[in-house]
Short mmCIF file of C-alpha atoms in Angstrom, two decimals:
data_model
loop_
_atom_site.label_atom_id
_atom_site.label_comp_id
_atom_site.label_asym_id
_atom_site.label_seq_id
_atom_site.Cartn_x
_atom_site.Cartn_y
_atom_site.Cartn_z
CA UNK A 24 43.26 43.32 42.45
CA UNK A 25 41.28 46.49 41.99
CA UNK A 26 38.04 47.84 43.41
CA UNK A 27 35.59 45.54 43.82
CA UNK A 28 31.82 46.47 44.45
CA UNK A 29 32.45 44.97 48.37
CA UNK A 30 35.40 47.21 48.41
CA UNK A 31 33.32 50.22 47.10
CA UNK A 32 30.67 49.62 49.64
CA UNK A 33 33.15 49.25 52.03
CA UNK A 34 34.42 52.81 51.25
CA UNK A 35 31.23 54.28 51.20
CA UNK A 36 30.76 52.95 54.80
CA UNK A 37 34.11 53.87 55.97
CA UNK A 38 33.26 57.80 54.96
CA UNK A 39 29.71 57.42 56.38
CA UNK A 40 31.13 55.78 59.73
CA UNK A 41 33.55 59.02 59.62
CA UNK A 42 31.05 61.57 58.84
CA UNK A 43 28.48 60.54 61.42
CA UNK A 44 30.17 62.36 63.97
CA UNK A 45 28.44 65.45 62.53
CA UNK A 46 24.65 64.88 64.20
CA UNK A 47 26.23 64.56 67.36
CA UNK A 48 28.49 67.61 67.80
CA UNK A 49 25.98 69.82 65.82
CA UNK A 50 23.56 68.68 68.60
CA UNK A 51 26.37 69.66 71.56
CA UNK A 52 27.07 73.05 70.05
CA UNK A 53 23.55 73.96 69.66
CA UNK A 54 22.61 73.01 73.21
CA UNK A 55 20.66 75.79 74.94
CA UNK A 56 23.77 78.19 77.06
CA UNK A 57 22.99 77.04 80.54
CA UNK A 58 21.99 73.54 79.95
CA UNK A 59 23.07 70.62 81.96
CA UNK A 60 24.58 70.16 78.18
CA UNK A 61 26.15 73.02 76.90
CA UNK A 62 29.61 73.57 76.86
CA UNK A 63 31.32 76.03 79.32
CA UNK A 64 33.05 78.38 77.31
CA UNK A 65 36.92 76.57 75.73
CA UNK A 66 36.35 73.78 78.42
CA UNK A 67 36.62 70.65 76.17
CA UNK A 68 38.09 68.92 79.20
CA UNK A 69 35.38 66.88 80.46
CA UNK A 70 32.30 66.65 77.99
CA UNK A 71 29.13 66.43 78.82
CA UNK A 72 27.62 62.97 79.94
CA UNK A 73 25.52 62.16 76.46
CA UNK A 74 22.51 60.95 78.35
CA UNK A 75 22.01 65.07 79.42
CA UNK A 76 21.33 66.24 75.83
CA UNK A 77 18.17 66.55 73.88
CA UNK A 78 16.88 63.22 73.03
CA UNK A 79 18.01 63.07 69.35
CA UNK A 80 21.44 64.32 70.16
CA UNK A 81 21.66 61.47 72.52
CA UNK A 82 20.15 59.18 69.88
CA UNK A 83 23.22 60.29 67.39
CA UNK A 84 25.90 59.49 69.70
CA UNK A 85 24.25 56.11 70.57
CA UNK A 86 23.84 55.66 66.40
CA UNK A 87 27.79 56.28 65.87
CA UNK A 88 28.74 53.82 68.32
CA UNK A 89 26.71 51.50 67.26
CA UNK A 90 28.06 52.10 63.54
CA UNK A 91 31.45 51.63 64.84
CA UNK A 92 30.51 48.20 66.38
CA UNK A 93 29.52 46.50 63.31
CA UNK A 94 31.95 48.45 60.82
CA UNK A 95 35.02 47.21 62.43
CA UNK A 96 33.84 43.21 61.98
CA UNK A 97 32.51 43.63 58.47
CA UNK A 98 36.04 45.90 57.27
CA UNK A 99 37.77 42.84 58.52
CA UNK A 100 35.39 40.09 56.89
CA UNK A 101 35.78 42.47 53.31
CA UNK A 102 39.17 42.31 53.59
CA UNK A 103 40.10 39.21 54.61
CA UNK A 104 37.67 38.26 51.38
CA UNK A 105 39.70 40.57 49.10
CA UNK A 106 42.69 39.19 49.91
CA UNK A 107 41.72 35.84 49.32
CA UNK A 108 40.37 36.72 46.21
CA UNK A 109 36.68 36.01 47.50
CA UNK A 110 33.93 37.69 45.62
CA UNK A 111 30.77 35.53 44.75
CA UNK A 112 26.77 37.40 44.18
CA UNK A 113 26.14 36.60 48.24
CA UNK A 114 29.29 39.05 49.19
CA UNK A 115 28.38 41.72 46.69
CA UNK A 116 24.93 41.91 47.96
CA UNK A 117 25.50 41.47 51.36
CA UNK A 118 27.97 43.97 51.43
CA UNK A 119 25.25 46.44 49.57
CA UNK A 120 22.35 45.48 51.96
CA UNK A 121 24.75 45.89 54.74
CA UNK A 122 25.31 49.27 53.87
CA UNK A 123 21.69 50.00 53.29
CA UNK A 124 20.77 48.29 56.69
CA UNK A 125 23.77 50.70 58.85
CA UNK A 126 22.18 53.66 56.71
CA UNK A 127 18.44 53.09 57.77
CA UNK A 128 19.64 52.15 61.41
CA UNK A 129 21.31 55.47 62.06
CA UNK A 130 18.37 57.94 60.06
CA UNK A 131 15.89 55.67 62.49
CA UNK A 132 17.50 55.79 65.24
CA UNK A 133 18.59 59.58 65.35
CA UNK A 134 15.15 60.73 64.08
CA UNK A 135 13.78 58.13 66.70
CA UNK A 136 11.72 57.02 63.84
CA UNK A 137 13.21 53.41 64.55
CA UNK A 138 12.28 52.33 67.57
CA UNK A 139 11.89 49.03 69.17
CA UNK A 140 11.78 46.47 66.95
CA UNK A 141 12.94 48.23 64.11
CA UNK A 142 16.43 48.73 65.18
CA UNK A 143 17.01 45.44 66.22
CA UNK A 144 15.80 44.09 63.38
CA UNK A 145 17.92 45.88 61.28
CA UNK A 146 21.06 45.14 63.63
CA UNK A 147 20.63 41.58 63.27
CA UNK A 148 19.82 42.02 59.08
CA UNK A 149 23.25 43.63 58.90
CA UNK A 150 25.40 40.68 61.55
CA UNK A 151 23.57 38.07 59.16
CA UNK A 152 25.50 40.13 56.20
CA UNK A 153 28.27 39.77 58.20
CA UNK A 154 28.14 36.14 58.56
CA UNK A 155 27.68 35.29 55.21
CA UNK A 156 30.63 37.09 53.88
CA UNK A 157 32.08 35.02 56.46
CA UNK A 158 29.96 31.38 54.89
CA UNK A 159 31.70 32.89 51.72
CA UNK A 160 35.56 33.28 53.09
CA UNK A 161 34.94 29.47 54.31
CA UNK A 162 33.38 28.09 51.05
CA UNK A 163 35.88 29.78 48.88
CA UNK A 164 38.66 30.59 50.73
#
């Protein structure tokens, strides 16, 4: 059992999902000194409520958690596919076009390019990836 192409997607999502962490705290140090936002000087103790920052610094911690809410169900879907040995076109691609779909969601949503129904849309593209890596693990498990 090596690397499959879900497994590689899976990867690439797994570094994405660790990386996007970055917008967020890039937008909390950068917050103006005196702001409702900025941080007091070495008191990491209580951050700042998210809904205080700028807009798109809101927008990125809003895009991470979402991120986090469909990786964790569509790791466990992959792997529970790998392990069976499951691996047909439909999980290749919708493993891909999940990725794709997670990528556009958080560049929308932190530029606020991707507003109403955009991101919705693209949630629900990427839990319908979910579920038929799912259709898969039933049909060929």
């Amino acid at each position: 059992c090596g690397m499959t192409s879900e497994l590689l997607a899976l990867s690439v999502l797994a570094v994405f999902a660790a990386t996007m962490w970055l917008p967020f705290i890039i937008g909390v140090n950068t917050a103006a000194p005196g702001s409702p936002a900025a941080i007091r000087s070495g008191d990491f103790t209580r951050p700042a409520d998210p809904g205080l920052h700028r807009p798109w610094v809101h927008r990125a911690y809003r895009a991470h958690l979402n991120l986090l809410e469909q990786a964790m169900p569509f790791a466990v879907l992959l792997l529970i596919a790998h392990i069976l040995g499951v691996s047909s076109a439909a999980t290749v691609w919708a493993a891909w076009i999940f990725l794709a779909l997670r990528l556009a969601h958080a560049l929308g949503m932190i530029t606020g390019i991707a507003g109403f129904p955009a991101r919705p849309i693209l949630f629900t593209a990427a839990w319908a990836c979910c579920v038929v890596i799912f259709v898969e693990i039933l049909r060929l498990g």
